[in-house]
Amino acid sequence: KNRHIKSPTYSLAGYLGSLGYTGYATHPSDGVNWNRNNAYRYLEFDKIEFCEAYPEEYLIRDNVSDQETYELMLDRHERQPKDEPLFMFGVTMQNHGGYDFGDIGLERITLAGDQHNEAAENYLTLIHESDKAFEMLIRELEKSDRPTVLLMFGDHQPSLSMDFLEQLHGGALETLDEQMLRYKVPFIIWANYDIEEKTVDCTSLNYLSVYLMEAAGLPLSPYQEFLRDTEKQIPVINSNGCYSLSEGCFLPISDAQGEEKTALNLYAQLQYNCMFDTKHRSEVFFPVQ
């Protein structure tokens, strides 16, 4: 949580900075939202840009569109000197909820059959625009002579009604395995040069930096090596629970047993050490520049 970041804190941006990368973060909204203007600085990004950097020439629902966000990032990408590696982190704004709005002049995506839901169709219409913008981003990066790895992920599912989600599911989301479906989002790692192709059956956001570093051929930090080892025991972790390989299902974290419980306890201790135990923060796992 950004509100907990009140002093220099270990981050992917900081670690990549130690490898010679310039860190750039952008979000096309006000920097005070979620304390990003302070949090990004404490996370050791070198350059930060918010809504004032955007020309706002292509807005969707008064939000800066994904296309305009990517165009600005492409501009910064191309301006970076060729001999200086760049790490970019962008959070888009176009598809932020809610989804109760009328016609916004976009190609309309509708649901088939009797599954009509205006909010869901509005969201899908926005996602369709995101797909087109993402295609543009990839096409432009394909032209670049700078080797580039791209990671795209969603941080959460849209805020649609439970009645609609249960209708799609064909019944109530009763078990934890079913409830976890509400938190399942796709991710993709792509590069403008040949990398190994693979499919990941399941993972969670906390592990994505490991996949990114491996795809880029960069050395893992000690903390990322810990995450890679932890994923082998606990492949999915979020605030609702974890996936237990021994049980073959999702469990509340408090219900984990044996080696899985030990791994989760160690992970929790390291998280606390990084975020809150600043006086005793491990310089091996969490060095700060």
Short mmCIF file of C-alpha atoms in Angstrom, two decimals:
data_model
loop_
_atom_site.label_atom_id
_atom_site.label_comp_id
_atom_site.label_asym_id
_atom_site.label_seq_id
_atom_site.Cartn_x
_atom_site.Cartn_y
_atom_site.Cartn_z
CA LYS A 1 0.00 0.00 0.00
CA ASN A 2 1.34 3.40 -0.98
CA ARG A 3 0.24 4.92 2.33
CA HIS A 4 2.73 2.69 4.16
CA ILE A 5 5.68 3.89 2.07
CA LYS A 6 6.97 6.85 4.04
CA SER A 7 10.73 6.50 3.61
CA PRO A 8 13.15 5.02 1.03
CA THR A 9 11.99 1.44 0.45
CA TYR A 10 13.41 -1.51 -1.49
CA SER A 11 11.77 -1.91 -4.89
CA LEU A 12 12.28 -3.34 -8.36
CA ALA A 13 13.09 0.19 -9.54
CA GLY A 14 15.80 0.52 -6.91
CA TYR A 15 17.31 -2.88 -7.68
CA LEU A 16 17.36 -2.18 -11.40
CA GLY A 17 18.92 1.18 -10.58
CA SER A 18 21.81 -0.71 -8.98
CA LEU A 19 22.22 -2.49 -12.35
CA GLY A 20 22.47 0.84 -14.17
CA TYR A 21 18.83 1.37 -15.17
CA THR A 22 17.02 4.69 -15.10
CA GLY A 23 13.64 4.29 -13.39
CA TYR A 24 10.59 6.06 -14.89
CA ALA A 25 7.04 5.93 -13.51
CA THR A 26 3.89 7.54 -14.88
CA HIS A 27 0.17 7.65 -14.13
CA PRO A 28 -2.23 9.93 -16.04
CA SER A 29 -4.02 11.21 -12.95
CA ASP A 30 -3.23 13.45 -10.00
CA GLY A 31 -0.05 12.47 -8.18
CA VAL A 32 -1.71 12.80 -4.77
CA ASN A 33 -3.96 9.81 -5.55
CA TRP A 34 -2.82 6.93 -3.35
CA ASN A 35 0.18 9.08 -2.34
CA ARG A 36 1.93 8.16 -5.58
CA ASN A 37 3.87 11.43 -5.76
CA ASN A 38 5.69 10.49 -2.54
CA ALA A 39 5.60 6.70 -2.81
CA TYR A 40 7.18 6.57 -6.26
CA ARG A 41 10.01 8.79 -5.04
CA TYR A 42 10.60 6.55 -2.02
CA LEU A 43 10.57 3.54 -4.35
CA GLU A 44 13.60 5.11 -6.06
CA PHE A 45 12.18 6.06 -9.44
CA ASP A 46 14.38 8.70 -11.06
CA LYS A 47 11.65 10.36 -13.14
CA ILE A 48 7.94 10.61 -12.28
CA GLU A 49 5.17 12.10 -14.42
CA PHE A 50 1.47 12.52 -13.68
CA CYS A 51 -1.53 14.08 -15.46
CA GLU A 52 0.22 17.40 -16.13
CA ALA A 53 2.60 15.63 -18.57
CA TYR A 54 -0.25 14.50 -20.84
CA PRO A 55 -1.68 16.61 -23.68
CA GLU A 56 -5.14 15.08 -23.02
CA GLU A 57 -5.92 15.00 -26.72
CA TYR A 58 -7.63 11.59 -26.62
CA LEU A 59 -9.82 11.19 -23.56
CA ILE A 60 -12.32 8.43 -22.84
CA ARG A 61 -14.92 9.31 -20.19
CA ASP A 62 -12.70 12.30 -19.28
CA ASN A 63 -9.85 9.89 -18.50
CA VAL A 64 -6.57 9.85 -20.40
CA SER A 65 -6.87 6.93 -22.80
CA ASP A 66 -4.55 3.94 -22.86
CA GLN A 67 -3.43 5.01 -26.32
CA GLU A 68 -2.31 8.42 -25.08
CA THR A 69 -0.60 6.82 -22.07
CA TYR A 70 1.37 4.47 -24.31
CA GLU A 71 2.23 7.26 -26.74
CA LEU A 72 3.82 9.28 -23.95
CA MET A 73 5.72 6.24 -22.68
CA LEU A 74 6.92 5.48 -26.22
CA ASP A 75 8.16 9.05 -26.50
CA ARG A 76 10.14 8.73 -23.25
CA HIS A 77 11.39 5.33 -24.39
CA GLU A 78 12.76 6.73 -27.64
CA ARG A 79 14.30 9.79 -25.95
CA GLN A 80 16.38 7.65 -23.61
CA PRO A 81 20.02 7.49 -24.76
CA LYS A 82 20.69 4.16 -26.44
CA ASP A 83 23.52 3.28 -24.05
CA GLU A 84 21.41 3.88 -20.91
CA PRO A 85 18.97 1.08 -19.99
CA LEU A 86 15.48 2.16 -18.94
CA PHE A 87 12.89 0.64 -16.60
CA MET A 88 9.38 2.04 -17.14
CA PHE A 89 6.29 1.54 -14.96
CA GLY A 90 2.94 2.83 -16.14
CA VAL A 91 -0.48 2.65 -14.48
CA THR A 92 -3.34 3.41 -16.87
CA MET A 93 -6.55 5.27 -16.07
CA GLN A 94 -8.90 4.70 -19.00
CA ASN A 95 -10.84 1.74 -17.58
CA HIS A 96 -11.18 2.86 -13.97
CA GLY A 97 -14.64 2.07 -12.55
CA GLY A 98 -17.49 2.57 -12.27
CA TYR A 99 -19.15 1.42 -15.43
CA ASP A 100 -22.61 2.98 -15.21
CA PHE A 101 -22.40 5.40 -18.11
CA GLY A 102 -24.17 6.00 -21.39
CA ASP A 103 -22.96 6.08 -24.97
CA ILE A 104 -19.37 7.37 -25.18
CA GLY A 105 -18.99 7.12 -28.95
CA LEU A 106 -16.99 3.87 -29.06
CA GLU A 107 -17.58 0.64 -30.93
CA ARG A 108 -20.05 -1.14 -28.67
CA ILE A 109 -19.29 -4.64 -27.34
CA THR A 110 -22.38 -6.57 -26.30
CA LEU A 111 -22.96 -9.87 -24.57
CA ALA A 112 -24.58 -12.71 -26.44
CA GLY A 113 -27.81 -14.43 -25.49
CA ASP A 114 -29.64 -13.48 -22.31
CA GLN A 115 -26.55 -12.27 -20.45
CA HIS A 116 -27.17 -8.57 -21.07
CA ASN A 117 -25.57 -6.39 -18.41
CA GLU A 118 -24.98 -2.73 -19.20
CA ALA A 119 -22.08 -2.24 -16.78
CA ALA A 120 -20.30 -5.36 -18.07
CA GLU A 121 -20.83 -4.32 -21.69
CA ASN A 122 -19.48 -0.86 -20.91
CA TYR A 123 -16.40 -2.43 -19.35
CA LEU A 124 -15.89 -4.76 -22.34
CA THR A 125 -16.22 -1.76 -24.66
CA LEU A 126 -13.39 -0.07 -22.75
CA ILE A 127 -11.28 -3.24 -22.82
CA HIS A 128 -11.75 -3.42 -26.59
CA GLU A 129 -10.15 0.03 -26.82
CA SER A 130 -7.36 -1.20 -24.54
CA ASP A 131 -6.70 -4.12 -26.88
CA LYS A 132 -6.30 -1.74 -29.83
CA ALA A 133 -3.97 0.52 -27.84
CA PHE A 134 -1.90 -2.46 -26.70
CA GLU A 135 -1.58 -3.63 -30.31
CA MET A 136 -0.34 -0.14 -31.24
CA LEU A 137 2.22 -0.28 -28.43
CA ILE A 138 3.57 -3.64 -29.58
CA ARG A 139 3.72 -2.57 -33.23
CA GLU A 140 5.74 0.52 -32.31
CA LEU A 141 8.13 -1.43 -30.08
CA GLU A 142 8.65 -3.95 -32.89
CA LYS A 143 10.14 -1.07 -34.90
CA SER A 144 12.51 -0.01 -32.14
CA ASP A 145 16.17 -1.00 -32.31
CA ARG A 146 16.32 -0.92 -28.50
CA PRO A 147 15.88 -4.47 -27.08
CA THR A 148 12.71 -4.21 -24.99
CA VAL A 149 10.75 -6.56 -22.74
CA LEU A 150 7.13 -5.67 -22.01
CA LEU A 151 5.05 -6.94 -19.08
CA MET A 152 1.32 -6.20 -19.14
CA PHE A 153 -0.92 -7.18 -16.23
CA GLY A 154 -4.17 -6.17 -14.58
CA ASP A 155 -4.11 -5.32 -10.90
CA HIS A 156 -7.71 -6.39 -10.27
CA GLN A 157 -10.97 -7.38 -11.96
CA PRO A 158 -13.69 -4.80 -12.67
CA SER A 159 -16.20 -3.90 -9.98
CA LEU A 160 -19.22 -5.65 -11.49
CA SER A 161 -22.23 -6.83 -9.51
CA MET A 162 -22.10 -10.12 -7.67
CA ASP A 163 -25.41 -11.14 -9.26
CA PHE A 164 -23.85 -10.84 -12.71
CA LEU A 165 -20.69 -12.73 -11.71
CA GLU A 166 -22.77 -15.54 -10.22
CA GLN A 167 -24.86 -15.64 -13.39
CA LEU A 168 -21.71 -16.11 -15.45
CA HIS A 169 -20.45 -18.76 -13.03
CA GLY A 170 -23.73 -20.62 -13.07
CA GLY A 171 -24.30 -20.35 -9.32
CA ALA A 172 -23.04 -18.84 -6.10
CA LEU A 173 -19.33 -18.43 -5.52
CA GLU A 174 -19.29 -20.44 -2.31
CA THR A 175 -15.96 -22.19 -1.96
CA LEU A 176 -12.64 -20.37 -1.70
CA ASP A 177 -11.63 -21.89 -5.05
CA GLU A 178 -14.71 -20.29 -6.62
CA GLN A 179 -14.20 -16.97 -4.85
CA MET A 180 -10.62 -16.82 -6.12
CA LEU A 181 -11.99 -16.71 -9.67
CA ARG A 182 -12.94 -13.08 -8.94
CA TYR A 183 -9.24 -12.26 -8.52
CA LYS A 184 -7.92 -14.05 -11.59
CA VAL A 185 -6.46 -11.69 -14.20
CA PRO A 186 -4.23 -12.32 -17.23
CA PHE A 187 -0.68 -11.18 -17.81
CA ILE A 188 1.64 -11.30 -20.78
CA ILE A 189 5.39 -10.90 -21.22
CA TRP A 190 6.50 -9.98 -24.73
CA ALA A 191 9.80 -8.88 -26.23
CA ASN A 192 10.82 -7.32 -29.54
CA TYR A 193 13.42 -10.08 -29.90
CA ASP A 194 13.25 -13.86 -29.50
CA ILE A 195 12.62 -15.11 -25.97
CA GLU A 196 11.52 -18.50 -24.70
CA GLU A 197 7.80 -19.09 -25.06
CA LYS A 198 6.01 -20.56 -22.08
CA THR A 199 2.59 -20.74 -20.49
CA VAL A 200 2.17 -20.19 -16.75
CA ASP A 201 -0.85 -22.05 -15.39
CA CYS A 202 -1.14 -19.95 -12.26
CA THR A 203 0.89 -17.43 -10.33
CA SER A 204 0.32 -14.17 -8.46
CA LEU A 205 1.38 -10.57 -8.72
CA ASN A 206 4.12 -10.87 -6.11
CA TYR A 207 6.06 -13.23 -8.39
CA LEU A 208 5.83 -11.31 -11.66
CA SER A 209 9.10 -9.44 -11.18
CA VAL A 210 10.91 -12.81 -11.25
CA TYR A 211 9.34 -13.70 -14.61
CA LEU A 212 10.22 -10.26 -15.94
CA MET A 213 13.86 -10.46 -14.85
CA GLU A 214 14.28 -13.95 -16.25
CA ALA A 215 12.74 -12.94 -19.58
CA ALA A 216 15.14 -9.99 -19.76
CA GLY A 217 18.13 -12.19 -18.89
CA LEU A 218 18.93 -10.13 -15.80
CA PRO A 219 20.29 -11.46 -12.48
CA LEU A 220 17.76 -11.96 -9.72
CA SER A 221 18.17 -10.07 -6.48
CA PRO A 222 18.44 -12.14 -3.27
CA TYR A 223 14.79 -11.29 -2.53
CA GLN A 224 13.69 -12.39 -6.01
CA GLU A 225 15.59 -15.65 -5.56
CA PHE A 226 13.61 -16.10 -2.35
CA LEU A 227 10.37 -15.42 -4.24
CA ARG A 228 11.31 -17.93 -6.95
CA ASP A 229 11.88 -20.61 -4.30
CA THR A 230 8.69 -19.68 -2.44
CA GLU A 231 6.60 -19.96 -5.61
CA LYS A 232 7.67 -23.60 -5.93
CA GLN A 233 5.97 -24.26 -2.57
CA ILE A 234 3.16 -21.68 -2.71
CA PRO A 235 2.35 -20.87 -6.36
CA VAL A 236 -0.39 -18.30 -5.58
CA ILE A 237 -0.70 -15.88 -2.66
CA ASN A 238 -3.08 -12.99 -2.15
CA SER A 239 -4.99 -11.35 0.68
CA ASN A 240 -7.73 -14.00 0.48
CA GLY A 241 -5.58 -17.08 0.71
CA CYS A 242 -3.02 -19.24 -1.04
CA TYR A 243 -2.92 -22.28 -3.27
CA SER A 244 -1.87 -25.40 -1.41
CA LEU A 245 -0.03 -27.95 -3.54
CA SER A 246 -0.42 -30.56 -0.82
CA GLU A 247 -4.21 -30.11 -0.67
CA GLY A 248 -4.72 -29.30 -4.35
CA CYS A 249 -6.94 -26.31 -3.61
CA PHE A 250 -6.97 -22.77 -2.22
CA LEU A 251 -6.81 -22.37 1.54
CA PRO A 252 -7.02 -19.44 3.95
CA ILE A 253 -3.44 -18.59 4.84
CA SER A 254 -4.18 -19.43 8.49
CA ASP A 255 -5.08 -23.02 7.47
CA ALA A 256 -1.72 -23.82 5.86
CA GLN A 257 0.19 -26.66 7.47
CA GLY A 258 3.67 -28.16 7.50
CA GLU A 259 6.28 -26.84 5.09
CA GLU A 260 3.72 -24.57 3.44
CA LYS A 261 2.97 -22.88 6.76
CA THR A 262 6.70 -22.49 7.41
CA ALA A 263 7.21 -20.90 3.97
CA LEU A 264 4.31 -18.48 4.49
CA ASN A 265 5.55 -17.47 7.95
CA LEU A 266 9.02 -16.74 6.58
CA TYR A 267 7.50 -14.73 3.74
CA ALA A 268 5.42 -12.70 6.22
CA GLN A 269 8.49 -12.00 8.34
CA LEU A 270 10.42 -10.73 5.33
CA GLN A 271 7.51 -8.52 4.25
CA TYR A 272 7.34 -7.01 7.72
CA ASN A 273 11.09 -6.49 7.77
CA CYS A 274 10.95 -4.65 4.45
CA MET A 275 7.91 -2.48 5.10
CA PHE A 276 7.91 -1.71 8.82
CA ASP A 277 11.06 -2.89 10.63
CA THR A 278 13.18 -0.17 9.09
CA LYS A 279 15.71 -0.07 11.94
CA HIS A 280 16.59 -3.73 11.37
CA ARG A 281 15.86 -4.01 7.65
CA SER A 282 18.01 -6.68 5.99
CA GLU A 283 20.66 -5.09 3.79
CA VAL A 284 21.02 -8.39 1.96
CA PHE A 285 17.36 -8.74 0.93
CA PHE A 286 16.31 -5.09 0.92
CA PRO A 287 19.21 -2.73 0.12
CA VAL A 288 18.23 0.88 -0.44
CA GLN A 289 20.39 3.24 -2.49
#
